Coordinates of N, CA, C and O in Angstrom, one line a residue:
N202 N 0.8 -1.2 0.0 CA 0.0 0.0 0.0 C 0.9 1.2 0.0 O 1.5 1.5 1.0
S203 N 0.9 1.9 -1.1 CA 1.8 3.1 -1.2 C 1.3 4.3 -0.4 O 2.1 5.2 -0.2
D204 N 0.1 4.2 0.1 CA -0.3 5.3 1.0 C 0.4 5.3 2.4 O 0.4 6.3 3.1
N205 N 1.0 4.2 2.7 CA 1.7 4.0 4.0 C 3.1 4.5 4.0 O 3.8 4.3 5.0
L206 N 3.6 5.0 2.9 CA 5.0 5.5 2.8 C 5.1 6.8 3.6 O 4.3 7.6 3.6
N207 N 6.2 6.9 4.3 CA 6.5 8.1 5.1 C 7.8 8.7 4.7 O 8.7 8.0 4.1
T208 N 7.9 10.0 4.9 CA 9.2 10.7 4.7 C 10.3 10.0 5.4 O 10.1 9.6 6.5
E209 N 11.4 9.9 4.7 CA 12.6 9.2 5.2 C 12.6 7.7 5.1 O 13.6 7.0 5.4
D210 N 11.5 7.1 4.7 CA 11.5 5.6 4.5 C 12.4 5.3 3.4 O 12.6 6.0 2.4
P211 N 13.1 4.2 3.5 CA 14.0 3.7 2.4 C 13.2 3.4 1.1 O 12.1 2.9 1.2
A212 N 13.8 3.6 0.0 CA 13.1 3.3 -1.3 C 14.2 2.9 -2.3 O 15.3 3.3 -2.2
F213 N 13.8 2.1 -3.3 CA 14.7 1.6 -4.3 C 14.1 1.6 -5.6 O 12.9 1.4 -5.8
I214 N 14.9 2.0 -6.6 CA 14.5 1.9 -8.0 C 15.2 0.7 -8.7 O 16.4 0.5 -8.5
I215 N 14.4 -0.1 -9.3 CA 15.0 -1.2 -10.1 C 14.6 -1.0 -11.5 O 13.5 -0.8 -11.9
S216 N 15.7 -0.9 -12.4 CA 15.5 -0.7 -13.8 C 16.4 -1.6 -14.6 O 17.3 -2.2 -14.1
S217 N 16.0 -1.7 -15.9 CA 16.8 -2.6 -16.8 C 17.4 -1.7 -17.8 O 16.8 -1.1 -18.6
K218 N 18.8 -1.6 -17.7 CA 19.5 -0.9 -18.7 C 20.1 -1.8 -19.7 O 20.6 -2.8 -19.4
T219 N 19.9 -1.4 -21.0 CA 20.2 -2.3 -22.1 C 21.6 -2.8 -22.0 O 21.9 -4.0 -22.2
S220 N 22.5 -1.9 -21.8 CA 24.0 -2.3 -21.9 C 24.5 -3.1 -20.6 O 25.4 -3.8 -20.8
I221 N 23.8 -2.9 -19.5 CA 24.4 -3.6 -18.3 C 23.4 -4.5 -17.5 O 23.7 -5.1 -16.6
G222 N 22.1 -4.6 -18.0 CA 21.1 -5.4 -17.3 C 20.4 -4.7 -16.2 O 20.3 -3.5 -16.2
L223 N 20.0 -5.4 -15.2 CA 19.2 -4.9 -14.1 C 20.1 -4.0 -13.2 O 21.3 -4.5 -12.9
T224 N 19.6 -2.9 -12.7 CA 20.3 -2.1 -11.8 C 19.4 -1.7 -10.6 O 18.2 -1.7 -10.8
M225 N 20.0 -1.4 -9.5 CA 19.2 -1.0 -8.3 C 19.8 0.2 -7.7 O 21.1 0.2 -7.6
Q226 N 19.0 1.2 -7.4 CA 19.5 2.4 -6.7 C 18.7 2.6 -5.4 O 17.5 2.4 -5.4
K227 N 19.4 3.1 -4.4 CA 18.8 3.2 -3.1 C 18.6 4.7 -2.8 O 19.5 5.5 -3.1
G228 N 17.6 5.1 -2.1 CA 17.4 6.5 -1.6 C 16.3 6.5 -0.6 O 16.0 5.5 0.1
I229 N 15.7 7.6 -0.4 CA 14.6 7.8 0.6 C 13.4 8.5 0.0 O 13.5 9.2 -1.0
I230 N 12.3 8.3 0.7 CA 11.0 9.0 0.3 C 11.2 10.4 0.8 O 11.5 10.6 2.0
V231 N 10.9 11.4 0.0 CA 10.9 12.8 0.3 C 9.5 13.3 0.6 O 9.3 14.1 1.5
A232 N 8.6 12.9 -0.2 CA 7.2 13.3 0.0 C 6.3 12.2 -0.6 O 6.7 11.5 -1.6
N233 N 5.0 12.2 -0.1 CA 4.0 11.3 -0.7 C 2.7 12.0 -0.6 O 1.9 11.8 0.3
D234 N 2.5 12.9 -1.6 CA 1.3 13.7 -1.6 C 0.6 13.7 -2.9 O 0.6 14.7 -3.6
G235 N 0.0 12.6 -3.3 CA -0.6 12.5 -4.6 C 0.3 11.8 -5.6 O -0.1 11.1 -6.5
Y236 N 1.6 12.1 -5.5 CA 2.6 11.4 -6.2 C 3.8 11.3 -5.3 O 3.9 12.0 -4.3
I237 N 4.7 10.4 -5.5 CA 5.8 10.1 -4.6 C 7.1 10.8 -5.1 O 7.4 10.7 -6.3
Q238 N 7.7 11.5 -4.2 CA 9.0 12.1 -4.5 C 10.1 11.3 -3.8 O 9.9 11.0 -2.6
T239 N 11.2 11.0 -4.4 CA 12.3 10.3 -3.8 C 13.6 11.0 -4.0 O 13.7 11.7 -5.0
A240 N 14.5 10.9 -3.1 CA 15.8 11.4 -3.3 C 16.7 10.3 -3.9 O 17.5 9.6 -3.2
I241 N 16.4 10.0 -5.1 CA 17.2 9.0 -5.9 C 17.4 9.6 -7.2 O 16.5 9.9 -8.0
P242 N 18.7 9.7 -7.6 CA 19.0 10.2 -8.9 C 18.4 9.3 -10.0 O 18.5 8.1 -10.0
L243 N 17.7 10.0 -10.9 CA 17.0 9.2 -12.0 C 17.6 9.6 -13.3 O 17.8 10.8 -13.6
S244 N 17.9 8.7 -14.2 CA 18.4 9.0 -15.5 C 17.2 8.7 -16.5 O 16.2 8.1 -16.1
L245 N 17.4 9.1 -17.7 CA 16.3 8.9 -18.7 C 16.0 7.4 -18.8 O 14.8 7.0 -19.0
S246 N 17.0 6.5 -18.7 CA 16.7 5.1 -18.9 C 16.0 4.5 -17.6 O 15.6 3.4 -17.7
D247 N 15.9 5.3 -16.5 CA 15.2 4.8 -15.4 C 13.7 5.1 -15.4 O 12.9 4.6 -14.6
E248 N 13.3 6.0 -16.3 CA 11.9 6.4 -16.3 C 11.1 5.1 -16.8 O 11.5 4.4 -17.7
G249 N 10.0 4.9 -16.0 CA 9.2 3.7 -16.3 C 9.6 2.5 -15.4 O 9.0 1.5 -15.5
S250 N 10.7 2.7 -14.6 CA 11.1 1.6 -13.8 C 10.3 1.6 -12.5 O 9.5 2.5 -12.2
I251 N 10.4 0.5 -11.8 CA 9.6 0.3 -10.6 C 10.3 1.0 -9.3 O 11.5 1.0 -9.2
L252 N 9.4 1.4 -8.4 CA 9.9 1.9 -7.2 C 9.4 1.0 -6.1 O 8.2 0.6 -6.1
I253 N 10.3 0.5 -5.3 CA 9.9 -0.5 -4.3 C 10.2 0.0 -2.9 O 11.1 0.9 -2.7
N254 N 9.5 -0.5 -1.9 CA 9.8 -0.1 -0.5 C 10.8 -1.2 0.1 O 11.2 -2.1 -0.6
A255 N 11.1 -1.0 1.4 CA 12.1 -1.9 2.0 C 11.6 -3.3 2.2 O 12.4 -4.3 2.3
E256 N 10.3 -3.5 2.1 CA 9.7 -4.9 2.1 C 9.6 -5.5 0.7 O 9.1 -6.7 0.6
G257 N 10.1 -4.8 -0.3 CA 10.1 -5.4 -1.6 C 8.8 -5.2 -2.4 O 8.6 -5.8 -3.4
Q258 N 7.9 -4.4 -1.9 CA 6.6 -4.2 -2.5 C 6.7 -3.1 -3.5 O 7.3 -2.0 -3.2
V259 N 6.1 -3.2 -4.7 CA 6.0 -2.2 -5.6 C 5.1 -1.1 -5.1 O 4.0 -1.3 -4.8
V260 N 5.6 0.1 -5.0 CA 4.8 1.3 -4.5 C 4.6 2.4 -5.5 O 3.9 3.3 -5.3
G261 N 5.3 2.2 -6.7 CA 5.1 3.3 -7.7 C 5.9 2.9 -9.0 O 6.7 2.0 -9.0
I262 N 5.6 3.8 -10.0 CA 6.4 3.7 -11.2 C 7.0 5.1 -11.5 O 6.4 6.1 -11.4
N263 N 8.3 5.0 -11.6 CA 9.1 6.3 -11.8 C 8.7 6.9 -13.2 O 8.7 6.2 -14.2
T264 N 8.5 8.2 -13.1 CA 8.1 8.9 -14.4 C 8.9 10.1 -14.8 O 9.0 10.4 -15.9
A265 N 9.5 10.8 -13.8 CA 10.2 12.0 -14.2 C 11.3 12.4 -13.1 O 11.3 11.8 -12.0
K266 N 12.1 13.3 -13.5 CA 13.1 13.8 -12.6 C 12.9 15.3 -12.5 O 12.7 16.0 -13.5
Q267 N 13.0 15.9 -11.3 CA 13.0 17.4 -11.2 C 14.3 17.9 -11.8 O 15.4 17.4 -11.4
V268 N 14.2 18.9 -12.6 CA 15.4 19.5 -13.2 C 16.4 20.0 -12.2 O 16.0 20.6 -11.2
N269 N 17.7 19.7 -12.4 CA 18.8 20.2 -11.6 C 18.7 19.7 -10.1 O 19.2 20.4 -9.3
T270 N 18.1 18.6 -9.9 CA 18.0 18.1 -8.5 C 18.2 16.5 -8.6 O 18.2 16.0 -9.7
S271 N 18.3 15.9 -7.5 CA 18.3 14.4 -7.4 C 17.0 13.9 -7.0 O 16.8 12.8 -6.6
I272 N 15.9 14.7 -7.1 CA 14.6 14.3 -6.8 C 13.9 13.7 -8.0 O 13.8 14.3 -9.1
S273 N 13.4 12.5 -7.8 CA 12.6 11.8 -8.8 C 11.1 11.7 -8.4 O 10.8 11.8 -7.2
I274 N 10.3 11.6 -9.4 CA 8.8 11.6 -9.2 C 8.3 10.2 -9.7 O 8.6 9.8 -10.8
A275 N 7.4 9.6 -8.9 CA 6.8 8.3 -9.2 C 5.3 8.4 -9.1 O 4.8 9.1 -8.2
I276 N 4.6 7.7 -10.0 CA 3.1 7.6 -9.8 C 2.9 6.6 -8.7 O 3.4 5.5 -8.7
N277 N 2.0 7.0 -7.8 CA 1.7 6.1 -6.7 C 1.0 4.8 -7.2 O 0.1 4.9 -8.0
A278 N 1.4 3.7 -6.6 CA 0.8 2.4 -7.1 C -0.7 2.3 -6.8 O -1.4 1.7 -7.6
N279 N -1.2 3.0 -5.8 CA -2.6 2.9 -5.6 C -3.4 3.7 -6.7 O -4.5 3.3 -7.0
V280 N -2.8 4.7 -7.2 CA -3.4 5.4 -8.4 C -3.4 4.5 -9.6 O -4.4 4.4 -10.3
L281 N -2.4 3.7 -9.8 CA -2.3 2.8 -10.9 C -3.3 1.7 -10.7 O -4.0 1.3 -11.7
K282 N -3.6 1.3 -9.5 CA -4.6 0.2 -9.2 C -6.0 0.8 -9.6 O -6.8 0.1 -10.1
E283 N -6.2 2.1 -9.2 CA -7.5 2.7 -9.5 C -7.8 2.7 -11.0 O -8.9 2.4 -11.5
I284 N -6.7 3.1 -11.8 CA -6.8 3.1 -13.3 C -7.1 1.7 -13.8 O -7.9 1.5 -14.7
Q285 N -6.3 0.8 -13.3 CA -6.5 -0.6 -13.7 C -8.0 -1.1 -13.5 O -8.6 -1.7 -14.4
N286 N -8.5 -0.8 -12.3 CA -9.9 -1.2 -12.0 C -10.9 -0.5 -12.9 O -11.9 -1.1 -13.4
K287 N -10.7 0.8 -13.1 CA -11.6 1.6 -13.9 C -11.7 1.1 -15.3 O -12.8 1.1 -15.9
F288 N -10.6 0.6 -15.9 CA -10.6 0.2 -17.3 C -10.6 -1.4 -17.4 O -10.4 -1.9 -18.5
N289 N -10.8 -2.0 -16.3 CA -10.9 -3.5 -16.3 C -9.7 -4.1 -16.9 O -9.8 -5.0 -17.7
L290 N -8.5 -3.6 -16.6 CA -7.2 -4.2 -17.1 C -6.7 -5.3 -16.3 O -6.9 -5.4 -15.2

């Protein structure tokens, strides 16, 4: 449940980079207010990667990076579940 994320909770990005395979980066939750902000540097190849919590649960999908910062933005997994249910996916 991504609504249970708190500021300072550990978070991880897992992505698949073509040249080197799976990678994981560690950081913390900065905010969780409609979308999740993390202090994890995000590169273009990380967009669309999963955001997991310390228990290994998927809590979001990384979508963007704030310009000139190490703050990344993820869509909350609960929002994704609502979309899935709405469209019967």
